[in-house]
């Protein structure tokens, strides 16, 4: 706590009027709620204009919080939290060894909704491989349509060397999607999603071959953006579309 306070003192000296702050380094929601509330008090002591404290967290750690605790965290300004949803498909979550079921995800997002805590859904494009390709899209759409996030961020799945997934790929137990299939799936996802106008789709991660972003208010633009990227690649880099690029990072 002493180090956190020193950091906040330094930050307040340089940017005293901040309205938004990220609590970084790992998953803060692994901490007890009391500790998170203590950190919030310190933040607002030195930065009184803060109205959003954001962080990256997981279903596994949020689900350990009671409804009352989540209500307290919302009142303490914890909001706009980034969650590694990855997929709405139970089989894909098992494949990824997430340590949760899709029922855990549904129950946790229900608790967040009741607490008015907004979330950003982080998705792994192509995470189901060819085996669960169709289910991955259908089930993810079902989840997000029931609990619309503030933003959807999609990242094409990377398979670093030495991981269990890389061994499964090499053994033929996990068949990666081609770059064409990944783009087609992103397009299918957007077409099937029924999001409020203000929800933002972010697809500009460096892992992505087709980088398209925008609000669902302009859903047609998003759809056309992916179609145009696909057409451009077919005309200019067709060799890329029918392979799976190596990505040594997530």
Short mmCIF file of C-alpha atoms in Angstrom, two decimals:
data_model
loop_
_atom_site.label_atom_id
_atom_site.label_comp_id
_atom_site.label_asym_id
_atom_site.label_seq_id
_atom_site.Cartn_x
_atom_site.Cartn_y
_atom_site.Cartn_z
CA UNK A 1 0.00 0.00 0.00
CA UNK A 2 2.92 2.34 0.70
CA UNK A 3 4.18 1.89 -2.86
CA UNK A 4 0.70 2.46 -4.29
CA UNK A 5 0.40 5.65 -2.27
CA UNK A 6 3.80 6.87 -3.49
CA UNK A 7 2.73 6.23 -7.09
CA UNK A 8 -0.53 8.12 -6.58
CA UNK A 9 1.27 11.08 -5.02
CA UNK A 10 3.59 11.25 -8.03
CA UNK A 11 0.70 10.87 -10.47
CA UNK A 12 -1.39 13.54 -8.75
CA UNK A 13 1.55 15.92 -8.98
CA UNK A 14 1.63 15.56 -12.75
CA UNK A 15 -2.02 14.92 -13.68
CA UNK A 16 -4.21 16.16 -10.82
CA UNK A 17 -7.43 16.30 -12.89
CA UNK A 18 -7.54 12.69 -14.11
CA UNK A 19 -11.03 11.23 -14.49
CA UNK A 20 -10.07 7.63 -15.31
CA UNK A 21 -7.39 5.33 -13.93
CA UNK A 22 -6.28 1.77 -14.72
CA UNK A 23 -5.25 -0.51 -11.88
CA UNK A 24 -2.72 -2.68 -13.69
CA UNK A 25 -0.32 -5.61 -13.10
CA UNK A 26 -2.24 -8.88 -13.27
CA UNK A 27 -5.81 -9.34 -12.09
CA UNK A 28 -6.67 -6.94 -9.25
CA UNK A 29 -9.96 -8.75 -8.56
CA UNK A 30 -7.88 -11.60 -7.14
CA UNK A 31 -7.48 -9.30 -4.12
CA UNK A 32 -10.02 -9.29 -1.29
CA UNK A 33 -12.78 -6.73 -1.74
CA UNK A 34 -11.64 -4.87 1.36
CA UNK A 35 -8.22 -4.31 -0.18
CA UNK A 36 -9.75 -3.11 -3.44
CA UNK A 37 -11.92 -0.64 -1.53
CA UNK A 38 -8.86 0.57 0.37
CA UNK A 39 -7.04 1.16 -2.92
CA UNK A 40 -10.06 3.06 -4.26
CA UNK A 41 -10.07 5.32 -1.20
CA UNK A 42 -6.39 6.11 -1.74
CA UNK A 43 -6.96 6.83 -5.43
CA UNK A 44 -9.78 9.26 -4.71
CA UNK A 45 -7.83 10.87 -1.90
CA UNK A 46 -5.12 11.99 -4.31
CA UNK A 47 -7.23 12.16 -7.49
CA UNK A 48 -10.67 13.40 -6.42
CA UNK A 49 -11.96 13.73 -10.00
CA UNK A 50 -11.64 10.01 -10.73
CA UNK A 51 -15.00 8.58 -11.77
CA UNK A 52 -13.82 5.30 -13.34
CA UNK A 53 -11.29 2.80 -12.01
CA UNK A 54 -10.72 0.12 -14.61
CA UNK A 55 -8.71 -3.10 -14.73
CA UNK A 56 -8.37 -6.40 -16.55
CA UNK A 57 -9.91 -9.32 -14.70
CA UNK A 58 -11.36 -12.80 -15.12
CA UNK A 59 -14.67 -14.55 -14.65
CA UNK A 60 -12.94 -16.88 -12.19
CA UNK A 61 -12.08 -14.05 -9.80
CA UNK A 62 -15.24 -11.99 -10.27
CA UNK A 63 -17.42 -15.00 -9.46
CA UNK A 64 -15.80 -15.20 -6.02
CA UNK A 65 -17.27 -11.80 -5.17
CA UNK A 66 -20.75 -11.68 -3.66
CA UNK A 67 -23.46 -9.42 -5.08
CA UNK A 68 -22.98 -7.09 -2.12
CA UNK A 69 -19.24 -6.91 -2.76
CA UNK A 70 -19.77 -6.08 -6.43
CA UNK A 71 -22.23 -3.36 -5.41
CA UNK A 72 -19.56 -1.94 -3.12
CA UNK A 73 -16.94 -2.06 -5.88
CA UNK A 74 -19.29 -0.21 -8.22
CA UNK A 75 -19.84 2.50 -5.62
CA UNK A 76 -16.05 2.67 -5.23
CA UNK A 77 -15.83 3.52 -8.98
CA UNK A 78 -14.63 0.14 -10.28
CA UNK A 79 -16.20 0.08 -13.73
CA UNK A 80 -15.46 -0.54 -17.41
CA UNK A 81 -13.59 -3.71 -16.48
CA UNK A 82 -11.91 -5.81 -19.17
CA UNK A 83 -12.81 -9.50 -19.01
CA UNK A 84 -11.19 -12.36 -20.92
CA UNK A 85 -14.46 -13.90 -22.10
CA UNK A 86 -12.60 -15.64 -24.98
CA UNK A 87 -15.69 -17.55 -26.16
CA UNK A 88 -19.31 -18.25 -25.30
CA UNK A 89 -18.88 -21.94 -26.11
CA UNK A 90 -18.40 -24.38 -23.24
CA UNK A 91 -16.36 -26.79 -25.38
CA UNK A 92 -13.96 -24.01 -26.34
CA UNK A 93 -13.51 -22.94 -22.71
CA UNK A 94 -12.61 -26.55 -21.85
CA UNK A 95 -10.21 -26.66 -24.79
CA UNK A 96 -8.53 -23.48 -23.53
CA UNK A 97 -8.42 -24.84 -19.98
CA UNK A 98 -10.04 -21.67 -18.65
CA UNK A 99 -11.05 -23.33 -15.39
CA UNK A 100 -14.65 -22.14 -15.71
CA UNK A 101 -17.83 -23.24 -17.46
CA UNK A 102 -20.08 -21.11 -19.63
CA UNK A 103 -22.67 -21.24 -16.81
CA UNK A 104 -20.09 -19.50 -14.60
CA UNK A 105 -19.81 -16.78 -17.24
CA UNK A 106 -23.57 -16.29 -17.48
CA UNK A 107 -24.01 -16.16 -13.70
CA UNK A 108 -21.11 -13.72 -13.30
CA UNK A 109 -22.29 -11.34 -16.02
CA UNK A 110 -25.75 -11.39 -14.43
CA UNK A 111 -24.20 -10.25 -11.14
CA UNK A 112 -22.26 -7.50 -12.90
CA UNK A 113 -25.42 -6.30 -14.64
CA UNK A 114 -27.24 -6.09 -11.31
CA UNK A 115 -24.37 -4.03 -9.90
CA UNK A 116 -24.33 -1.75 -12.98
CA UNK A 117 -20.67 -2.57 -13.59
CA UNK A 118 -19.90 -2.22 -17.30
CA UNK A 119 -17.55 -4.68 -18.95
CA UNK A 120 -15.41 -4.97 -22.07
CA UNK A 121 -15.51 -8.43 -23.67
CA UNK A 122 -12.14 -9.73 -24.86
CA UNK A 123 -12.62 -12.48 -27.45
CA UNK A 124 -10.14 -14.91 -29.03
CA UNK A 125 -10.86 -15.18 -32.75
CA UNK A 126 -10.60 -18.72 -34.06
CA UNK A 127 -10.14 -20.17 -30.57
CA UNK A 128 -12.39 -23.14 -31.32
CA UNK A 129 -10.39 -24.24 -34.33
CA UNK A 130 -12.20 -26.12 -37.07
CA UNK A 131 -13.76 -28.57 -34.60
CA UNK A 132 -15.86 -25.97 -32.77
CA UNK A 133 -15.96 -23.27 -35.41
CA UNK A 134 -19.73 -23.03 -35.84
CA UNK A 135 -20.54 -23.49 -32.15
CA UNK A 136 -18.03 -20.82 -31.19
CA UNK A 137 -19.83 -18.17 -33.25
CA UNK A 138 -23.38 -19.22 -32.32
CA UNK A 139 -22.72 -19.50 -28.57
CA UNK A 140 -20.64 -16.31 -28.36
CA UNK A 141 -23.38 -14.35 -30.13
CA UNK A 142 -25.95 -15.80 -27.71
CA UNK A 143 -23.88 -14.72 -24.69
CA UNK A 144 -23.12 -11.19 -25.88
CA UNK A 145 -26.68 -10.54 -27.05
CA UNK A 146 -27.93 -11.44 -23.57
CA UNK A 147 -25.31 -9.35 -21.76
CA UNK A 148 -24.16 -6.58 -24.12
CA UNK A 149 -20.73 -5.24 -23.17
CA UNK A 150 -19.54 -1.66 -23.46
CA UNK A 151 -16.98 -2.79 -26.02
CA UNK A 152 -16.02 -5.98 -27.86
CA UNK A 153 -12.33 -6.49 -28.55
CA UNK A 154 -11.38 -9.45 -30.74
CA UNK A 155 -7.86 -10.83 -31.00
CA UNK A 156 -6.90 -13.63 -33.40
CA UNK A 157 -5.64 -16.54 -31.30
CA UNK A 158 -1.87 -16.85 -31.13
CA UNK A 159 -0.22 -20.18 -30.36
CA UNK A 160 3.22 -19.62 -28.79
CA UNK A 161 5.79 -22.42 -29.08
CA UNK A 162 5.98 -24.82 -26.15
CA UNK A 163 2.34 -24.43 -25.11
CA UNK A 164 -0.12 -27.29 -24.76
CA UNK A 165 -2.14 -25.87 -27.64
CA UNK A 166 0.91 -25.84 -29.92
CA UNK A 167 1.47 -29.54 -29.16
CA UNK A 168 -2.19 -30.27 -29.87
CA UNK A 169 -1.85 -28.45 -33.19
CA UNK A 170 1.32 -30.36 -34.09
CA UNK A 171 -0.39 -33.66 -33.19
CA UNK A 172 -3.42 -32.80 -35.31
CA UNK A 173 -5.74 -32.54 -32.30
CA UNK A 174 -6.32 -28.82 -32.89
CA UNK A 175 -6.75 -27.63 -36.47
CA UNK A 176 -6.31 -23.88 -36.83
CA UNK A 177 -8.59 -21.78 -38.97
CA UNK A 178 -7.11 -20.17 -42.05
CA UNK A 179 -6.89 -16.38 -42.13
CA UNK A 180 -9.86 -16.38 -44.52
CA UNK A 181 -11.94 -18.41 -42.07
CA UNK A 182 -11.00 -16.13 -39.18
CA UNK A 183 -12.16 -13.09 -41.15
CA UNK A 184 -15.35 -14.86 -42.25
CA UNK A 185 -16.08 -15.74 -38.62
CA UNK A 186 -15.57 -12.15 -37.47
CA UNK A 187 -17.97 -11.05 -40.19
CA UNK A 188 -20.52 -13.69 -39.18
CA UNK A 189 -20.18 -12.61 -35.54
CA UNK A 190 -20.90 -8.96 -36.31
CA UNK A 191 -23.81 -9.80 -38.61
CA UNK A 192 -25.47 -11.91 -35.88
CA UNK A 193 -24.85 -9.56 -32.95
CA UNK A 194 -27.72 -7.30 -31.84
CA UNK A 195 -25.90 -4.59 -29.89
CA UNK A 196 -26.96 -1.16 -28.63
CA UNK A 197 -25.71 1.64 -30.89
CA UNK A 198 -23.09 2.76 -28.38
CA UNK A 199 -21.26 -0.57 -28.19
CA UNK A 200 -17.83 -0.33 -29.83
CA UNK A 201 -16.20 -3.11 -31.81
CA UNK A 202 -12.40 -3.00 -31.66
CA UNK A 203 -10.57 -5.16 -34.17
CA UNK A 204 -7.24 -3.37 -34.57
CA UNK A 205 -5.09 -5.74 -32.50
CA UNK A 206 -1.76 -6.53 -34.16
CA UNK A 207 -2.71 -10.22 -34.37
CA UNK A 208 -5.59 -9.43 -36.71
CA UNK A 209 -5.16 -9.55 -40.48
CA UNK A 210 -8.40 -7.64 -41.10
CA UNK A 211 -8.32 -4.61 -38.82
CA UNK A 212 -11.77 -3.06 -38.60
CA UNK A 213 -13.26 -1.04 -35.74
CA UNK A 214 -16.37 1.05 -35.14
CA UNK A 215 -19.64 1.51 -33.25
CA UNK A 216 -22.60 -0.79 -33.81
CA UNK A 217 -24.62 2.30 -34.60
CA UNK A 218 -22.85 1.96 -37.94
CA UNK A 219 -23.06 -1.82 -38.15
CA UNK A 220 -23.29 -1.72 -41.95
CA UNK A 221 -19.94 0.05 -42.06
CA UNK A 222 -18.38 -2.67 -39.92
CA UNK A 223 -19.78 -5.38 -42.19
CA UNK A 224 -18.63 -3.56 -45.32
CA UNK A 225 -15.24 -2.96 -43.71
CA UNK A 226 -14.63 -6.68 -43.31
CA UNK A 227 -15.90 -7.43 -46.82
CA UNK A 228 -13.59 -4.80 -48.26
CA UNK A 229 -10.59 -6.15 -46.30
CA UNK A 230 -11.35 -9.65 -47.57
CA UNK A 231 -11.67 -8.41 -51.15
CA UNK A 232 -8.42 -6.45 -50.87
CA UNK A 233 -6.54 -9.51 -49.62
CA UNK A 234 -8.02 -11.71 -52.33
CA UNK A 235 -6.80 -9.26 -54.97
CA UNK A 236 -3.45 -8.32 -53.48
CA UNK A 237 -2.31 -11.00 -51.01
CA UNK A 238 -4.25 -14.18 -51.83
CA UNK A 239 -1.43 -16.35 -50.47
CA UNK A 240 -2.20 -15.11 -46.95
CA UNK A 241 -5.84 -16.11 -46.87
CA UNK A 242 -5.60 -19.88 -47.08
CA UNK A 243 -2.87 -20.40 -44.48
CA UNK A 244 -2.64 -19.94 -40.71
CA UNK A 245 -0.05 -17.32 -39.85
CA UNK A 246 2.34 -18.09 -37.02
CA UNK A 247 1.78 -15.87 -33.99
CA UNK A 248 4.22 -16.27 -31.13
CA UNK A 249 2.15 -14.06 -28.84
CA UNK A 250 -1.41 -14.00 -27.61
#
